[in-house]
Coordinates of C-alpha atoms and ligand atoms in Angstrom, one line a residue:
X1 CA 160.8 -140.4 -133.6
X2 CA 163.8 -138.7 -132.3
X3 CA 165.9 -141.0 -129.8
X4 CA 165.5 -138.8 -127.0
X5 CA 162.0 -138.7 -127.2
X6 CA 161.7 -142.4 -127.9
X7 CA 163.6 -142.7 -124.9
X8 CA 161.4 -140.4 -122.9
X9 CA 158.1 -142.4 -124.6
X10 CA 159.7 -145.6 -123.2
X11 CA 160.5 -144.6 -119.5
X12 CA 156.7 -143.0 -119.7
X13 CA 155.3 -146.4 -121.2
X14 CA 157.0 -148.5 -118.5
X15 CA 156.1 -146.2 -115.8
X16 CA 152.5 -146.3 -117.1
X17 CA 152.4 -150.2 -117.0
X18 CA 154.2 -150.4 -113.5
X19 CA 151.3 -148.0 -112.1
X20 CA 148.6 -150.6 -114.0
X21 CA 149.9 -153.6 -112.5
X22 CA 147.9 -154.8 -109.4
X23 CA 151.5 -155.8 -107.0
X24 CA 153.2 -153.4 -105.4
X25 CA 157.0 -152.7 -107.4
X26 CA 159.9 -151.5 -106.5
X27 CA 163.1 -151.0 -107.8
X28 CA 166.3 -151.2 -106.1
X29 CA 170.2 -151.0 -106.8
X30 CA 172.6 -153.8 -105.4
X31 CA 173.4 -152.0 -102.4
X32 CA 169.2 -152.0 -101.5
X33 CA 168.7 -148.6 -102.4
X34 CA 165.2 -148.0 -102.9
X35 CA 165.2 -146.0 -106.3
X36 CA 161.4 -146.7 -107.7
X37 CA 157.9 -147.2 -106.1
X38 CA 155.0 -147.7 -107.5
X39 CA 151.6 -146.4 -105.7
X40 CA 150.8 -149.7 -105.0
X41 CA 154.0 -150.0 -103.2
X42 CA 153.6 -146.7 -101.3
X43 CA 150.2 -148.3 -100.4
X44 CA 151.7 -151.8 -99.0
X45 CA 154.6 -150.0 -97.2
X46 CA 152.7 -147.2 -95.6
X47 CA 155.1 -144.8 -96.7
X48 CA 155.2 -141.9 -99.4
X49 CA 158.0 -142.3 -102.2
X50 CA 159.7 -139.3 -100.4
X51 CA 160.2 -141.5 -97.4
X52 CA 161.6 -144.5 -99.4
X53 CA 163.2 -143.1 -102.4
X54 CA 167.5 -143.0 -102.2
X55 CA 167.1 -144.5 -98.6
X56 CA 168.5 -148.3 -98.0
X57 CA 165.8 -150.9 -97.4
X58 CA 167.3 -151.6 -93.7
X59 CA 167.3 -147.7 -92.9
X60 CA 163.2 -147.6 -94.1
X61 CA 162.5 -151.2 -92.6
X62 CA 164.5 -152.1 -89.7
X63 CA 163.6 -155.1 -88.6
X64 CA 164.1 -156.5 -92.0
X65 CA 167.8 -157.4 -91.0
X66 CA 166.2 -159.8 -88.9
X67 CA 164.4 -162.0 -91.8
X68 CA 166.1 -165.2 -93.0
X69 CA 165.0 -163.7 -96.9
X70 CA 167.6 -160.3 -96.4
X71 CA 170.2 -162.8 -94.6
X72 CA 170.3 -165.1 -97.8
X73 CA 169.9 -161.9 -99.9
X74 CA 173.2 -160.5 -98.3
X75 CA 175.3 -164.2 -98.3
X76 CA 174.4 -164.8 -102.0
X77 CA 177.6 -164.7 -103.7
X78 CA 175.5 -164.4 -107.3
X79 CA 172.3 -162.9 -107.6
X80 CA 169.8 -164.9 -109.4
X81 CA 167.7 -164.3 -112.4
X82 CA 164.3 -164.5 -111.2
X83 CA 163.6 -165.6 -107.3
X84 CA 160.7 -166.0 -106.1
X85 CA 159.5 -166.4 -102.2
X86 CA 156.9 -166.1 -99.2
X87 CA 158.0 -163.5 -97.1
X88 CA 156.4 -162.2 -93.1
X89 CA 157.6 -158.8 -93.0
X90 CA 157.5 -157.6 -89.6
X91 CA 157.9 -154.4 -90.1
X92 CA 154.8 -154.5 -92.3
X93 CA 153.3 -157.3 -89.9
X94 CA 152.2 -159.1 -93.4
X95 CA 152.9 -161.6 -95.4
X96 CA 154.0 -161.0 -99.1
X97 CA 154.5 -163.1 -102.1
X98 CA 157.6 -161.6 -103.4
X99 CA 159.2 -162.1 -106.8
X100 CA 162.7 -160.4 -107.6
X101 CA 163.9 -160.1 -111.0
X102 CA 167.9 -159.1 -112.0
X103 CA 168.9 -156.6 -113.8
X104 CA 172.0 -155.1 -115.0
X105 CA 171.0 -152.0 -113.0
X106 CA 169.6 -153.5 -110.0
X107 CA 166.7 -155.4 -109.2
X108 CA 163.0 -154.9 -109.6
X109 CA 160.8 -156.4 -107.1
X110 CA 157.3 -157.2 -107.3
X111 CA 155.7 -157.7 -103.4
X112 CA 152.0 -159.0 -103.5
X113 CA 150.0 -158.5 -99.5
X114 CA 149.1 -162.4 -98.9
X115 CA 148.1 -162.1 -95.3
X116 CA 144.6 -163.3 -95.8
X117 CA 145.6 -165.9 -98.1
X118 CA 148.1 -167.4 -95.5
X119 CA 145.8 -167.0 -92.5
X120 CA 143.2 -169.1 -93.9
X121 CA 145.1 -171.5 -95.0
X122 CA 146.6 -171.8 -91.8
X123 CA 143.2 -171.3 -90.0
X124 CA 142.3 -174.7 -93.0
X125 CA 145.0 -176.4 -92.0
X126 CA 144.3 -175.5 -87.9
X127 CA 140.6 -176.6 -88.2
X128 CA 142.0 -180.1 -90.1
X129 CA 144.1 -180.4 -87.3
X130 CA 141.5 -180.3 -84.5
X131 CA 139.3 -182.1 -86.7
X132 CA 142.1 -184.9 -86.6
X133 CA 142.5 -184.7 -82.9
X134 CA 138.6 -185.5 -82.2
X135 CA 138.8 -188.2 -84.4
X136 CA 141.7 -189.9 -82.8
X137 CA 140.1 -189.4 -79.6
X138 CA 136.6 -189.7 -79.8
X139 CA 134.7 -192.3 -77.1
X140 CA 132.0 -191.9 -79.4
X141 CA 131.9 -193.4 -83.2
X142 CA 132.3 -190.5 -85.6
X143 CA 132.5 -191.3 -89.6
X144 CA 132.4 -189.3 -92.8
X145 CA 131.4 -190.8 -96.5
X146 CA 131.2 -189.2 -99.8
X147 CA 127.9 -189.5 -101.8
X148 CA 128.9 -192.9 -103.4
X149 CA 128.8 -194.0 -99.9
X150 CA 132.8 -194.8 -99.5
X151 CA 134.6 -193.9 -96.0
X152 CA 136.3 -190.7 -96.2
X153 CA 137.4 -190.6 -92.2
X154 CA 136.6 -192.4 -89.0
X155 CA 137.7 -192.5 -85.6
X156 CA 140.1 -194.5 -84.3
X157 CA 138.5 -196.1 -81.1
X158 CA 134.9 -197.7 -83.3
X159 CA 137.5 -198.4 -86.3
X160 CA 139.2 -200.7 -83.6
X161 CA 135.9 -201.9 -82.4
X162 CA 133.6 -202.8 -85.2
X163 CA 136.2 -203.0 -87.9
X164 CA 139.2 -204.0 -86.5
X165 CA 141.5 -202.3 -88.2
X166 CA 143.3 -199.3 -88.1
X167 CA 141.2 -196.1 -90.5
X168 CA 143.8 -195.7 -93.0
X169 CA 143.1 -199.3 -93.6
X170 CA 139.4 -198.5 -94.3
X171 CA 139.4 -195.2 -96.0
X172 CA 138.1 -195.0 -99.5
X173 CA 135.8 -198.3 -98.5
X174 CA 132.5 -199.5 -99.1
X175 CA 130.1 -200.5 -95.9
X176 CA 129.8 -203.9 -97.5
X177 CA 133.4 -204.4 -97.7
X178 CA 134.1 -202.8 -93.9
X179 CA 131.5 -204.5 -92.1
X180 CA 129.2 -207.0 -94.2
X181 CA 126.8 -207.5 -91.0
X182 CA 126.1 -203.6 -90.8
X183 CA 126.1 -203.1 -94.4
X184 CA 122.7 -203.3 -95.7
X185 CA 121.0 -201.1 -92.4
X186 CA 123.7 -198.2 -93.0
X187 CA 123.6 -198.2 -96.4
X188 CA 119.8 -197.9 -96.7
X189 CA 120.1 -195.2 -93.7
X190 CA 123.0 -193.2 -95.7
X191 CA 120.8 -193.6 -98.9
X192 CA 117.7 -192.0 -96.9
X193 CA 120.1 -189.2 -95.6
X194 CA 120.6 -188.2 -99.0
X195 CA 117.5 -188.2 -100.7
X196 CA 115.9 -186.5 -98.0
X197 CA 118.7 -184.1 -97.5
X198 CA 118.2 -183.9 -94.0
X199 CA 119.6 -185.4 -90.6
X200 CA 118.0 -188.7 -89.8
X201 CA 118.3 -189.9 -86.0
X202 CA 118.1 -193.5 -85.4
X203 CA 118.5 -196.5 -82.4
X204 CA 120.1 -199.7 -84.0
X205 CA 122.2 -202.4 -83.1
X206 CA 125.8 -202.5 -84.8
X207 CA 128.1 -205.3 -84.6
X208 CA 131.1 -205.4 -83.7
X209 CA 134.8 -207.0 -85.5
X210 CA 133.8 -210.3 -83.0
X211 CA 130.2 -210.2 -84.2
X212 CA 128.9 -209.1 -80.5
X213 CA 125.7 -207.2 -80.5
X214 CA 126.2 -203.0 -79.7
X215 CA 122.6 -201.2 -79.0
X216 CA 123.4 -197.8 -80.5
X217 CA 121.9 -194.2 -81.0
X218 CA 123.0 -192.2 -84.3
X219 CA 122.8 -189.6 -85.9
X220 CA 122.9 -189.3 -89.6
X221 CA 123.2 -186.0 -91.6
X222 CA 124.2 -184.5 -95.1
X223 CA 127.0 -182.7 -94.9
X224 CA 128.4 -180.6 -98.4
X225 CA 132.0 -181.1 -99.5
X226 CA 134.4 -179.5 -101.8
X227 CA 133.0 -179.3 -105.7
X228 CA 129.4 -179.3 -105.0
X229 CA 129.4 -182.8 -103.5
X230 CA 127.9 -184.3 -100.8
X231 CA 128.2 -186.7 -98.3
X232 CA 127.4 -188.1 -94.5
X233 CA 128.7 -187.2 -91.3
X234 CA 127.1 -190.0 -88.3
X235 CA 128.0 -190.0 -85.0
X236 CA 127.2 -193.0 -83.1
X237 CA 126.7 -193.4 -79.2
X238 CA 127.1 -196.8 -77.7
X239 CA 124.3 -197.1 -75.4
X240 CA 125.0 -200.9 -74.3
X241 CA 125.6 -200.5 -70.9
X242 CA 122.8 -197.7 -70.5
X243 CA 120.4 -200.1 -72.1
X244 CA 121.3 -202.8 -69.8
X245 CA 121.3 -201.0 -66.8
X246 CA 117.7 -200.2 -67.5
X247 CA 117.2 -203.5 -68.2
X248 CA 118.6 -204.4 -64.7
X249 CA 116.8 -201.2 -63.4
X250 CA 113.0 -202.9 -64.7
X251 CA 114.5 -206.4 -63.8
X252 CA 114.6 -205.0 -60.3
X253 CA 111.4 -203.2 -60.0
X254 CA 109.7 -206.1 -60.9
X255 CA 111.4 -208.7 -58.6
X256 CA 111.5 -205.7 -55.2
X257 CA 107.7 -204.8 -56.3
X258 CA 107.5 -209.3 -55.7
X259 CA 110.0 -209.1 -52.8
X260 CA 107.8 -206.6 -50.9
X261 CA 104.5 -208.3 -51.5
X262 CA 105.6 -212.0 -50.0
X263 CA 106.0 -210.5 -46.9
X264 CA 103.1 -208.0 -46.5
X265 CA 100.8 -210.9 -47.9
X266 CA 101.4 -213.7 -45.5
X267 CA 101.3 -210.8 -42.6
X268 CA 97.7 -209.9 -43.8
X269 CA 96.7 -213.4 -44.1
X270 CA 97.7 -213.6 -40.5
X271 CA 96.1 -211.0 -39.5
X272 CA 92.8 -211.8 -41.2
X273 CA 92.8 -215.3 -39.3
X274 CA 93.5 -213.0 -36.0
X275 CA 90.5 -210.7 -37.1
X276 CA 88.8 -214.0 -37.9
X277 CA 89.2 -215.5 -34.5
X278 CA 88.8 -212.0 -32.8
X279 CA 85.1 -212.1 -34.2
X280 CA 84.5 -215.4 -33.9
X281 CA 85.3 -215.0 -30.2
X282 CA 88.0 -217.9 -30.4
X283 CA 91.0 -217.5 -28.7
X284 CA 93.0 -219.9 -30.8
X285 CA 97.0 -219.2 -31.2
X286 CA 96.9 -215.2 -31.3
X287 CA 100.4 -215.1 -29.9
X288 CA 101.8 -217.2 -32.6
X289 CA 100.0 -215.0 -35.1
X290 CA 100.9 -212.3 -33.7
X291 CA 105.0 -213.2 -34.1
X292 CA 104.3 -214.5 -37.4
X293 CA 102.9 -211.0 -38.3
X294 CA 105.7 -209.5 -36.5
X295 CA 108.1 -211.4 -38.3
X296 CA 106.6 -210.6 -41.9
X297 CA 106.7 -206.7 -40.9
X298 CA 110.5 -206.9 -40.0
X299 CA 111.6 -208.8 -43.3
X300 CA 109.2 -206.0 -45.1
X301 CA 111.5 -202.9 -42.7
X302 CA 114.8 -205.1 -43.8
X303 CA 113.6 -205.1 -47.5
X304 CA 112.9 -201.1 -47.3
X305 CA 115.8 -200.5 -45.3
X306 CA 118.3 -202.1 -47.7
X307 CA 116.3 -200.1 -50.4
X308 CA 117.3 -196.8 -48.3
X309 CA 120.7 -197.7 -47.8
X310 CA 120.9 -198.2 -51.6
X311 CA 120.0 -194.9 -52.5
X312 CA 122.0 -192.9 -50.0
X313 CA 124.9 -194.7 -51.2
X314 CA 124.0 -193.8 -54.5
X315 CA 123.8 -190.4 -53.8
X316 CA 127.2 -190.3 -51.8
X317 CA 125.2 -189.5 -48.9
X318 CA 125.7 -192.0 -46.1
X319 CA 126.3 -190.8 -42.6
X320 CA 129.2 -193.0 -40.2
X321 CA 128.7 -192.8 -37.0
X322 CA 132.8 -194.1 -35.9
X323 CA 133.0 -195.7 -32.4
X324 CA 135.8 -197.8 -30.7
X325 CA 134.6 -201.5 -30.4
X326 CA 135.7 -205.5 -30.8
X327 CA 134.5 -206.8 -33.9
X328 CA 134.6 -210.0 -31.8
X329 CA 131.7 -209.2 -29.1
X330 CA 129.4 -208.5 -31.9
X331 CA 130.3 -211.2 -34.4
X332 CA 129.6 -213.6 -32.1
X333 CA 126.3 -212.3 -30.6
X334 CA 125.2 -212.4 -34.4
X335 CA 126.2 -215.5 -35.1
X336 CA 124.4 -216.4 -31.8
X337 CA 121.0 -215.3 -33.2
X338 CA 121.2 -216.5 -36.6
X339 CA 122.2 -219.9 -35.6
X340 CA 118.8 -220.1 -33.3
X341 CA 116.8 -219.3 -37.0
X342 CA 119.1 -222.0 -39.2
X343 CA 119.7 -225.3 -39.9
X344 CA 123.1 -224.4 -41.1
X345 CA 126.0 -225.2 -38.9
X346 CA 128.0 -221.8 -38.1
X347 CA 131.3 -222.7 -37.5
X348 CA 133.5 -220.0 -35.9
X349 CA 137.3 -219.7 -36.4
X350 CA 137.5 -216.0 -34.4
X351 CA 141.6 -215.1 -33.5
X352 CA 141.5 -211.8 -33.4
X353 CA 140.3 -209.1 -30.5
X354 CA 141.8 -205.9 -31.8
X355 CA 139.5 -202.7 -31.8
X356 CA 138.3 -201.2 -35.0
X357 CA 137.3 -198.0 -35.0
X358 CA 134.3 -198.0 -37.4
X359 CA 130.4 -197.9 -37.7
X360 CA 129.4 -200.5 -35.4
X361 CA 125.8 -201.0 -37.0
X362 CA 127.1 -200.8 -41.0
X363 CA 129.9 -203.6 -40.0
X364 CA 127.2 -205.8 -38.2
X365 CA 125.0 -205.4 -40.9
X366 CA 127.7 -206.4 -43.6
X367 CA 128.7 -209.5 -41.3
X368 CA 124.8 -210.6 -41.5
X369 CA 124.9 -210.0 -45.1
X370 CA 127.9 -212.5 -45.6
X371 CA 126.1 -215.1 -43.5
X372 CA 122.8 -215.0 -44.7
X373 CA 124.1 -215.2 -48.1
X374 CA 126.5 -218.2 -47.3
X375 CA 123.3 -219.8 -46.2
X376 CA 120.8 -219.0 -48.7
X377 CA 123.3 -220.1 -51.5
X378 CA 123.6 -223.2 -49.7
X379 CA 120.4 -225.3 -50.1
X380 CA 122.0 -228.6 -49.9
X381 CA 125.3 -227.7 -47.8
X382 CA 125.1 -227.1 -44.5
X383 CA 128.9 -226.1 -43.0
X384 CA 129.7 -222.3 -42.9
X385 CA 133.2 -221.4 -41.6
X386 CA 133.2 -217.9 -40.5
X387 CA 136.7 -216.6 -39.3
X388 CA 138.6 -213.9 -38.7
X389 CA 142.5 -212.7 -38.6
X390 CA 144.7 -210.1 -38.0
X391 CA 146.8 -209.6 -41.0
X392 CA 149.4 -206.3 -40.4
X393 CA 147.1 -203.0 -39.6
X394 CA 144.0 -205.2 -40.7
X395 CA 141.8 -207.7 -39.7
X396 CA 140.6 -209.5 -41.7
X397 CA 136.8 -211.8 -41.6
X398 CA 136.0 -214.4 -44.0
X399 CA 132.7 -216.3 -44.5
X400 CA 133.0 -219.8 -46.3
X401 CA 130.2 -221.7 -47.7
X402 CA 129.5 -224.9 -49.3
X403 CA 127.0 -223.9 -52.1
X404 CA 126.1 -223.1 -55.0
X405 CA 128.9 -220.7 -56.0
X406 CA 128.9 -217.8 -58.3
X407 CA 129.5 -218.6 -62.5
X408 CA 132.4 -216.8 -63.7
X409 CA 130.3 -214.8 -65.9
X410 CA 128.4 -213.1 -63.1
X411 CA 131.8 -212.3 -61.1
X412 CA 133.0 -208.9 -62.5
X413 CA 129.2 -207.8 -61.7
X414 CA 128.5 -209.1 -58.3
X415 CA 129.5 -205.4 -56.5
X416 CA 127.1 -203.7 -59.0
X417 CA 123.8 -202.3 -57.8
X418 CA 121.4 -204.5 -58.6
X419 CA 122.8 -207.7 -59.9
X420 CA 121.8 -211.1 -59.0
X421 CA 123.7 -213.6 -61.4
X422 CA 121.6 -214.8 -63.9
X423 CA 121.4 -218.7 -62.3
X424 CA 120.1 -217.3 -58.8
X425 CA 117.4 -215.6 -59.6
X426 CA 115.2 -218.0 -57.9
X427 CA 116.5 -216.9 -54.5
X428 CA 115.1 -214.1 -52.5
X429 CA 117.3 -210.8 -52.6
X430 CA 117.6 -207.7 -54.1
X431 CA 121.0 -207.3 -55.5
X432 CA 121.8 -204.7 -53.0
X433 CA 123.6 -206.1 -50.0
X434 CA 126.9 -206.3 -51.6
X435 CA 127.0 -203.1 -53.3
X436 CA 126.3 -201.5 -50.4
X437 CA 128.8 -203.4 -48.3
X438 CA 131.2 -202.2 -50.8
X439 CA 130.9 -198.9 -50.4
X440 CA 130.5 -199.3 -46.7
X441 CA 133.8 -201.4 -46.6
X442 CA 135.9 -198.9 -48.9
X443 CA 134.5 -195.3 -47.2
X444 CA 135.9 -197.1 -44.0
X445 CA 139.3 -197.6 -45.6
X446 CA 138.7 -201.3 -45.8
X447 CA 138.6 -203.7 -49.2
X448 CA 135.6 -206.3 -49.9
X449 CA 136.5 -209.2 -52.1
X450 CA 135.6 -213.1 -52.8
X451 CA 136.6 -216.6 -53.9
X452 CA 134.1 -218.6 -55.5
X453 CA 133.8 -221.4 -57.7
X454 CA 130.1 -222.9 -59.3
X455 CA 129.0 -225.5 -57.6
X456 CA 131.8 -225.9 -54.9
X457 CA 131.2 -222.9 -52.6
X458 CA 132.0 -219.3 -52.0
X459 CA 134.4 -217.5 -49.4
X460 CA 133.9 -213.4 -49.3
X461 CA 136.1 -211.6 -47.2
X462 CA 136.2 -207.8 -46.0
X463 CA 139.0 -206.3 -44.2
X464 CA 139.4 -203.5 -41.5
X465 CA 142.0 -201.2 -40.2
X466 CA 142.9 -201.7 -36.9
X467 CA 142.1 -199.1 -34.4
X468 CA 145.2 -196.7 -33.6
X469 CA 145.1 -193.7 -31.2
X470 CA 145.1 -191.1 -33.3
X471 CA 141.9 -192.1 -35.3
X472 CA 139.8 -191.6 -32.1
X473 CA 140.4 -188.1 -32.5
X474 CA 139.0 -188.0 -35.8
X475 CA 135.4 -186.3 -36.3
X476 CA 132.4 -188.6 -34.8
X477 CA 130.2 -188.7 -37.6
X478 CA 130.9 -187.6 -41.3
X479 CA 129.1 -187.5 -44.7
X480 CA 130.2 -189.1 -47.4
X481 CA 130.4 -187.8 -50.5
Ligands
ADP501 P1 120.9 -210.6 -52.8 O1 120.0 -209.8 -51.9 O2 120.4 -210.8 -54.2 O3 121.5 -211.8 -52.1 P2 123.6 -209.4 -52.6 O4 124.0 -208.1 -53.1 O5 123.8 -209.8 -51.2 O6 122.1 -209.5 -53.0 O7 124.3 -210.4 -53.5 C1 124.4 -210.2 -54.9 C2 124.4 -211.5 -55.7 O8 125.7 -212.2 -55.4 C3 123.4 -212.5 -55.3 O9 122.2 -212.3 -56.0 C4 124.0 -213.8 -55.7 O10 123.8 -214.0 -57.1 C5 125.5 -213.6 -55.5 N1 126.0 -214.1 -54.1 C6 126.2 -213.4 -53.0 N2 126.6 -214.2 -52.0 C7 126.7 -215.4 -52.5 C8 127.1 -216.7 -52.0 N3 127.6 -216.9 -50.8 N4 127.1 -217.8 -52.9 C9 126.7 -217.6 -54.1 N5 126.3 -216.5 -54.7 C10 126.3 -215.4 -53.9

């Protein structure tokens, strides 16, 4: 073959190949002159050869100036051999895997359109991340394992609880070796998971790092990893306090279904002896029956009363009705009347005779609470100090008994609806009075707490604000919700 044509068969070979290739090429000289495109490059670009060819890179793409990979290009004292880089081109508004090769004419550069590849690895890495957040802030137990049952990831808060120690401590672990006492129920639960290949839902206790009892619910489910694995997401609810509260909640039914009965009883044994008598044309004691009846039906309106009270504070629903009065002039007429029904000896310490400006009927009716309580936790004492003091914009009343006092177990509870300590449940009540005086007390911008120690006595205390001018002008009677 003749040189010339050899020549010619060469440039046609090459020019062949560069059209077969599936990047985009280009050729350029030194100064960035575009001087070759192939038609995948006209693609990528947008533009036709025409547009490109003899024209500098900066005077067909702008913006390019701007790119850290053109900065470099133009400080580089030597040009390499063979670079190779990730490139956003905003001109293009894509990303390109570019590799740029040296030659004594100029450089040929092969672009390939990564876009898609980068935005889902960034939308991988994105979902990792907020996969990672939940994880680390999850109230409820989250976990993954592979198929040979070994952690993969957990979250952070039941790592802390039922392992006690921190997840990258655990990862890679097997349930015997995280938690010996949950072991043998979550392993056969993750083995079911997976030969059933579906999500299993259960309600089990889990213990926790101090070996305390958790009831939980969970769910279990396959879940299909990377190289046709599987393994098990769970997510576990801790349901302790739910399942105690409606413990408390059939606790209470049971003892307010009792509490009701006593009274309505003995009323209608009274009034069957009055019917009794009626018939029988004797005259007998029907006043005394009568009271006695009386009596029974007031405990039973107290008892349905508090039962009200308890669910409009529940609901955020309770009505004040504000007034100007002395706390003094009714704690003393109350402590006048319950002394006639005791054998307690209510002894009064009263120095203060500001005004509050409150609910005169939800303050007496707190006051009775603290007293009647003082004396009905007080079988074998029979001194109760009630006083009262001013201290700053406050006064403040205390009631002091003798009695049994409250175990140190049952403290934290005593403002909860429904709670009785466990060692009192012998005594009549309803575990209402003070969690409605709480929220009484605190809606009125007043604070409720007590002193108490088993078997020596009990002091509660609740403090008012002291009436000022301006709260007069306030609205008479408001909701609260
Ligand atoms: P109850 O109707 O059961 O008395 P309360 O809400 O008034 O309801 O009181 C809640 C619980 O607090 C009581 O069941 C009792 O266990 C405890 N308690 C309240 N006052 C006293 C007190 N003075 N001495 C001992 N325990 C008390």
């Amino acid at each position: 073959m003749q040189k010339t044509r050899r020549v010619a068969f060469k440039s046609l070979l090459a020019h062949e190949f560069l059209e077969m290739i599936d990047d985009a090429f280009f050729f350029f000289d030194y100064d960035l002159h575009f001087l070759f495109a192939n038609k995948k490059g006209e693609k990528l670009c947008g533009k036709t050869k025409k547009e490109m060819i003899g024209k500098t890179v900066t005077e067909v793409f702008p913006k390019v100036q701007e790119t850290a990979a053109y900065k470099a290009y133009k400080s580089a004292k030597r040009k390499n051999k063979r670079t190779f880089f990730k490139y956003y081109s905003p001109d293009l508004k894509k990303w390109l895997a570019v590799t740029v090769y040296s030659t004594k004419l100029g450089m040929g550069v092969y672009a390939r359109d990564i876009t898609d590849h980068i935005l889902a690895t960034e939308k991988a890495k994105e979902t990792q991340n907020i996969l990672n957040a939940f994880f680390e802030n999850s109230p409820v137990s989250l976990a993954i394992h592979d198929e040979d049952l070994r952690l993969l990831k957990i979250d952070n808060f039941s790592s802390k609880i039922y392992i006690g120690k921190k997840p990258s401590e655990v990862v890679g672990k097997l349930p015997f070796e995280i938690s010996p006492k949950n072991a043998e129920i979550v392993t056969s639960m993750f083995k079911k998971v997976l030969q059933e290949n579906k999500p299993l839902f259960s309600e089990l206790p889990l213990y926790d790092k101090d070996g305390n009892m958790h009831f939980t619910t969970a769910s279990r489910f396959p879940l299909y990893l990377t190289n046709g694995k599987r393994g098990i997401g769970s997510i576990i609810l801790d349901i302790t306090d739910r399942y105690e509260h409606e413990r408390r909640k059939d606790d209470f039914i049971a003892m307010a279904s009792h509490e009701l009965k006593t009274p309505l009883t003995t009323a209608k044994v009274f009034i069957q002896m009055l019917k009794k008598q009626l018939v029988d044309g004797n005259n007998g004691l029907p006043l005394e029956m009568v009271k006695k009846v009386e009596d029974n039906i007031k405990q039973l309106e107290d008892l349905i009363e508090g039962l009200l009270d308890a669910t409009i504070v529940n609901q955020g629903r309770m009505l004040f009705n504000r007034e100007k009065f002395i706390l003094r002039d009714i704690a003393l007429k109350t402590i006048a009347n319950l002394q006639v029904s005791t054998k307690s000896k209510l002894i009064v310490d009263w120095q203060t005779q500001e005004y509050l400006y409150a609910d005169k009927a939800k303050v007496t009716q707190i006051f009775n609470n603290f007293i009647t309580n003082a004396i009905k936790y007080s079988p074998n004492a029979t001194d109760v100090i009630i006083s009262s003091k001013k201290d700053g914009n406050f006064i403040i009343v205390s009631v002091q008994d003798f009695g049994i006092g409250i175990p140190k177990e049952d403290q934290i509870y005593l403002f909860d609806r429904f709670y009785q300590a466990e060692k009192h449940n012998t005594y009549p009540g309803l575990g209402l009075g003070l969690y409605i005086a709480k929220e009484i007390i605190t809606q009125m911008g007043g604070q409720i707490w007590f002193k108490s120690e088993e078997g020596k006595g009990s002091t509660f205390y609740f403090s008012l604000p002291i009436y000022k001018r301006r709260m007069g002008k306030t609205t008479k009677q408001i909701a609260v919700s």
